[in-house]
Short mmCIF file of N, CA, C and O in Angstrom, two decimals:
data_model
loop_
_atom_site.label_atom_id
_atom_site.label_comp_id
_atom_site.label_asym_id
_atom_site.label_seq_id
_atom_site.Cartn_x
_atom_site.Cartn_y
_atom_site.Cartn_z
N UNK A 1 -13.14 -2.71 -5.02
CA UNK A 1 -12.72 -1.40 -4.60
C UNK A 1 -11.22 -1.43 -4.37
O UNK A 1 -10.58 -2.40 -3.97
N UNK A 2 -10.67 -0.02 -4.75
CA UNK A 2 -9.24 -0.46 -4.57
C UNK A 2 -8.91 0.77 -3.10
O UNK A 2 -9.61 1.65 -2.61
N UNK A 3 -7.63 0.31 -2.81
CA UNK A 3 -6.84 1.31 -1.58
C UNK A 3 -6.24 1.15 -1.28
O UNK A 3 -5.86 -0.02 -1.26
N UNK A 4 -5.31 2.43 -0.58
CA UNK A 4 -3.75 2.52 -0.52
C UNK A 4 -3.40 2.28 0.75
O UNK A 4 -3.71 3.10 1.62
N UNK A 5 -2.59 0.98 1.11
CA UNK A 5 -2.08 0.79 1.86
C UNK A 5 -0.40 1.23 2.19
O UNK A 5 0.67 0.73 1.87
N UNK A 6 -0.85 2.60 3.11
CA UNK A 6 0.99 2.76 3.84
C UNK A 6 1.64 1.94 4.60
O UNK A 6 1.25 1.63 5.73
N UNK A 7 2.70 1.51 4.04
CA UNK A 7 3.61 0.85 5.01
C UNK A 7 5.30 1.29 5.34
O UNK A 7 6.02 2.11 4.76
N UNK A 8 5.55 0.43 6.45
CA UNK A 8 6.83 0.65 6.83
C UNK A 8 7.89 -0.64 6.51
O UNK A 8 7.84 -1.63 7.24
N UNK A 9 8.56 -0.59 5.75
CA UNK A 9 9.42 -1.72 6.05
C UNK A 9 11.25 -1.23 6.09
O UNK A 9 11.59 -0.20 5.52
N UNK A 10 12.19 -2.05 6.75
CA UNK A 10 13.35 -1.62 6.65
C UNK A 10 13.60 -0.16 6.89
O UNK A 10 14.63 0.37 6.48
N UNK A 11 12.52 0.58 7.63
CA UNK A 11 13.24 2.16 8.09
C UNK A 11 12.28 3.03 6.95
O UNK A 11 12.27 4.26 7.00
N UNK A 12 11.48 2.30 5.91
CA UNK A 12 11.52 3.51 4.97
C UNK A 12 9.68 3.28 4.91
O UNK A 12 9.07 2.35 5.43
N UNK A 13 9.22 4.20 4.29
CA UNK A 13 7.90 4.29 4.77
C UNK A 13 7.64 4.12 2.58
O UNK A 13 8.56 4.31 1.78
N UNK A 14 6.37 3.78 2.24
CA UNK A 14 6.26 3.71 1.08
C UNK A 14 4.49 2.92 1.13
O UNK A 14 3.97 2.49 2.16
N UNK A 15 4.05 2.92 0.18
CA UNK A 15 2.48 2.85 -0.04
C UNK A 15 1.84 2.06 -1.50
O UNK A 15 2.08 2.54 -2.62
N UNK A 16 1.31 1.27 -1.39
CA UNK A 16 0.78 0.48 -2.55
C UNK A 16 -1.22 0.41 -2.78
O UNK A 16 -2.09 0.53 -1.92
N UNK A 17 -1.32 0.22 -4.04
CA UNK A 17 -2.87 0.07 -4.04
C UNK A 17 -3.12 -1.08 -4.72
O UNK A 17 -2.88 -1.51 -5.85
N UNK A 18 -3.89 -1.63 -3.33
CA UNK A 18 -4.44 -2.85 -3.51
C UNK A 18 -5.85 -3.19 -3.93
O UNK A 18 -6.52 -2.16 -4.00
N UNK A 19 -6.44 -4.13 -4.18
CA UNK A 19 -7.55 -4.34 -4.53
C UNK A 19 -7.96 -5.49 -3.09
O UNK A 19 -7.25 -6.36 -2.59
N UNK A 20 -9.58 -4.97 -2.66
CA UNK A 20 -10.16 -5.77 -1.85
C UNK A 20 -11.87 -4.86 -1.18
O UNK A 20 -12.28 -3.70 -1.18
N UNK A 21 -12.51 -6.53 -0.59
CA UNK A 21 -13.81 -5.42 -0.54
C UNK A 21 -13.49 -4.56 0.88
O UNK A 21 -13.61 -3.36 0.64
N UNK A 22 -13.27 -4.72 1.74
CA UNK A 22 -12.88 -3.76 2.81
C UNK A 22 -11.26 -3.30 2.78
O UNK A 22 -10.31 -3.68 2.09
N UNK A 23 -11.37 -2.38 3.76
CA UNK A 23 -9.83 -1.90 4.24
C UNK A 23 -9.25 -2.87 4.81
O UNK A 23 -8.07 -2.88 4.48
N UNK A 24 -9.57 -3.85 5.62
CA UNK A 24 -8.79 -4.79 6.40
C UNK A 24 -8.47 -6.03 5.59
O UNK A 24 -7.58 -6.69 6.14
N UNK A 25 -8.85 -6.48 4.60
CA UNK A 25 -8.94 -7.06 3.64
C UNK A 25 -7.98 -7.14 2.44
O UNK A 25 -7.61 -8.11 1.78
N UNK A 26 -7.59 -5.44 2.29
CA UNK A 26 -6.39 -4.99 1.71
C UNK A 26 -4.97 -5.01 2.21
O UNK A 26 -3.90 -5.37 1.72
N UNK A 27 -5.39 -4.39 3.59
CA UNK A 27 -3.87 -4.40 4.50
C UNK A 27 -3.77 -5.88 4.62
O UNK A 27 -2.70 -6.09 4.06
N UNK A 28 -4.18 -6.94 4.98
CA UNK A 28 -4.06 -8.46 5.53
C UNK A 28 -3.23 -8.83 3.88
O UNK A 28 -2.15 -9.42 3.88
N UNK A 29 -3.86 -8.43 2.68
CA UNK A 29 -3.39 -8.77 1.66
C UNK A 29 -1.49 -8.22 1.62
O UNK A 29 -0.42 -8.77 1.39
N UNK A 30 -1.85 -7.19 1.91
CA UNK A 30 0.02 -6.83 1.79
C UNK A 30 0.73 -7.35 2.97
O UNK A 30 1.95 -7.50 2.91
N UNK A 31 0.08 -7.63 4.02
CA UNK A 31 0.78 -8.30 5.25
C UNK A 31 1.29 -9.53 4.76
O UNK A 31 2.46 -9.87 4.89
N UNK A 32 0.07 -10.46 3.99
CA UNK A 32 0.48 -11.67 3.64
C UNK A 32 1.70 -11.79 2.88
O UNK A 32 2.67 -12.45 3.23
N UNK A 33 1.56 -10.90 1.50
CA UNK A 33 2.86 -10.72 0.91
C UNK A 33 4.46 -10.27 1.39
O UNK A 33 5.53 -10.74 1.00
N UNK A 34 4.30 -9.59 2.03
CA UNK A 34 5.22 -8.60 2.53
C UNK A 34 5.24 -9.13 4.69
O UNK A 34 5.21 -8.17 5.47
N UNK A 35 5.28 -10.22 5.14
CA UNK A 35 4.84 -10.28 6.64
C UNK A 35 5.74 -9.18 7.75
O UNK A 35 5.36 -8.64 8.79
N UNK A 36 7.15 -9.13 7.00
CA UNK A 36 7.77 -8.02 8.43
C UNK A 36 7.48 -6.83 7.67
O UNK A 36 8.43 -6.04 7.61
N UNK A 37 6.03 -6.35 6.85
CA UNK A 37 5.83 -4.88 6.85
C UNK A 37 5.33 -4.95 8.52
O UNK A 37 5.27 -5.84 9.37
N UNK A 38 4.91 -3.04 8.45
CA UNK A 38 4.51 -2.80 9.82
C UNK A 38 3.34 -1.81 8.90
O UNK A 38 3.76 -1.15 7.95
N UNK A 39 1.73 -1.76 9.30
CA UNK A 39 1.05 -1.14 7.98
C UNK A 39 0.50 -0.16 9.09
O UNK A 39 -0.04 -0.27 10.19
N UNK A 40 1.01 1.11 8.06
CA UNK A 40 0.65 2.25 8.69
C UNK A 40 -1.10 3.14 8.93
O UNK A 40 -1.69 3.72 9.84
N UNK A 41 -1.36 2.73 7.36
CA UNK A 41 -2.54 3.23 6.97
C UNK A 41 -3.46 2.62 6.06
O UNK A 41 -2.93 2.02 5.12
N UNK A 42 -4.72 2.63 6.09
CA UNK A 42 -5.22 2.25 4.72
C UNK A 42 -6.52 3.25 4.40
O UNK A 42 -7.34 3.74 5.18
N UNK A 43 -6.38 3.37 2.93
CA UNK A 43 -7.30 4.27 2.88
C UNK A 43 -8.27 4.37 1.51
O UNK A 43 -7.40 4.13 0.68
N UNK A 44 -9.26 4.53 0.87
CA UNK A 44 -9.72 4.57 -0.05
C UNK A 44 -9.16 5.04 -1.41
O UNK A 44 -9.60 6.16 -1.69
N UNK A 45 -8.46 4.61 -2.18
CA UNK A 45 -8.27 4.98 -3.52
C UNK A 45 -7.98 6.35 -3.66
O UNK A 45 -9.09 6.62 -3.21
N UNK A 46 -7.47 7.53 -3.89
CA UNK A 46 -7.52 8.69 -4.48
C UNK A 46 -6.80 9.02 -5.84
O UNK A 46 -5.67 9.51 -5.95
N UNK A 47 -7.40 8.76 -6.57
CA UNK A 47 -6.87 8.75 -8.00
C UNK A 47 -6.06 9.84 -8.33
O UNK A 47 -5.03 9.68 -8.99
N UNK A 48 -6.67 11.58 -7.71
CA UNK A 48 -5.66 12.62 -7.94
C UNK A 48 -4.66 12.41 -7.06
O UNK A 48 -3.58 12.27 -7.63
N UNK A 49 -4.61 12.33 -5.68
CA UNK A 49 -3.51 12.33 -5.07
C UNK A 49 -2.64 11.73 -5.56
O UNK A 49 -1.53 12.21 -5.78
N UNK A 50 -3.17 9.95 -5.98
CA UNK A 50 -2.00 9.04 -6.34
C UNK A 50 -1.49 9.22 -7.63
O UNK A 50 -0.63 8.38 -7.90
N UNK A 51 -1.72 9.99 -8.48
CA UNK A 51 -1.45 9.95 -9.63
C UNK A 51 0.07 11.35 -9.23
O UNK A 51 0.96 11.46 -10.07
N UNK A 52 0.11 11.99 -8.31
CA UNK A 52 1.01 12.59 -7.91
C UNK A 52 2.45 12.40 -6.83
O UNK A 52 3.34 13.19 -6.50
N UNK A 53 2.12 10.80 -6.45
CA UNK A 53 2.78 10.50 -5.75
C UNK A 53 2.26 8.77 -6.18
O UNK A 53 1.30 8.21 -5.65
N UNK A 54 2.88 8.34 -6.92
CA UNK A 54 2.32 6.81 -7.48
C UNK A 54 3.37 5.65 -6.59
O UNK A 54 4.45 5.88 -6.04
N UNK A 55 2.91 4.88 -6.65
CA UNK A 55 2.71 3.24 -6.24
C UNK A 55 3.83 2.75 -6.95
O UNK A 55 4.44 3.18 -7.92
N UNK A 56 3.95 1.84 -6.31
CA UNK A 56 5.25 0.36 -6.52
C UNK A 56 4.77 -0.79 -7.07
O UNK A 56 3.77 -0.45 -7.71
N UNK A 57 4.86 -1.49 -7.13
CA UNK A 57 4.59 -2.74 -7.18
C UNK A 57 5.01 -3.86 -5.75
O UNK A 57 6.06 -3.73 -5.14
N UNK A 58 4.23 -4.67 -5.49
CA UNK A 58 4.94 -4.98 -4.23
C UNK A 58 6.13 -6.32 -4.30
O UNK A 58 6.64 -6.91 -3.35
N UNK A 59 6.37 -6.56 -5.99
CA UNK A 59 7.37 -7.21 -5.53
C UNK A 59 8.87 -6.07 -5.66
O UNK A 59 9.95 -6.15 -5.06
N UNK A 60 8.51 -5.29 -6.43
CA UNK A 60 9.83 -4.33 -6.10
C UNK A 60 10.00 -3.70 -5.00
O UNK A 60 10.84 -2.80 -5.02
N UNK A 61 9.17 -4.00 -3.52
CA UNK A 61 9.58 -3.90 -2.19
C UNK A 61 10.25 -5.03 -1.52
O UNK A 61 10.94 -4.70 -0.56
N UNK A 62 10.21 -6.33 -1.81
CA UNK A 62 10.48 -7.24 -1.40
C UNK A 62 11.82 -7.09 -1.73
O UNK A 62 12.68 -7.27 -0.87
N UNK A 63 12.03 -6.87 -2.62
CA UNK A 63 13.63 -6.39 -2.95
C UNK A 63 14.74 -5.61 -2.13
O UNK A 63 15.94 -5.84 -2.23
N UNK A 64 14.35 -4.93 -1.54
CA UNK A 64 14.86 -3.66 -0.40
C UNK A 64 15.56 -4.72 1.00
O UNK A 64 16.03 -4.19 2.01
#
């Protein structure tokens, strides 16, 4: 199952979709990658929403 984890890093707020079987599972996954995020939200997949407001990749956050 996939889902979008919001996060905060450096002042700016931004959101990725991860793959995992729970929500906590997903966020722990971008924590690991990313440790001084601060994770705002996580939430089930929405394919229309996200297709209107799309995703990063999370190493082009690490970059910032």
């Amino acid at each position: 199952m996939q889902f979008t984890v919001g996060f905060k890093l450096n002042g700016k707020t931004d959101h990725v979709v991860q793959d995992g079987q729970d929500a906590l599972a997903a966020a722990l996954k971008v924590k690991a990658e990313l440790p001084e995020v601060v994770i705002m939200y996580v939430r089930p997949q929405n394919r229309r929403g996200d297709t209107r407001h799309p995703t990063h990749a999370l190493a082009d956050d690490a970059g910032r």
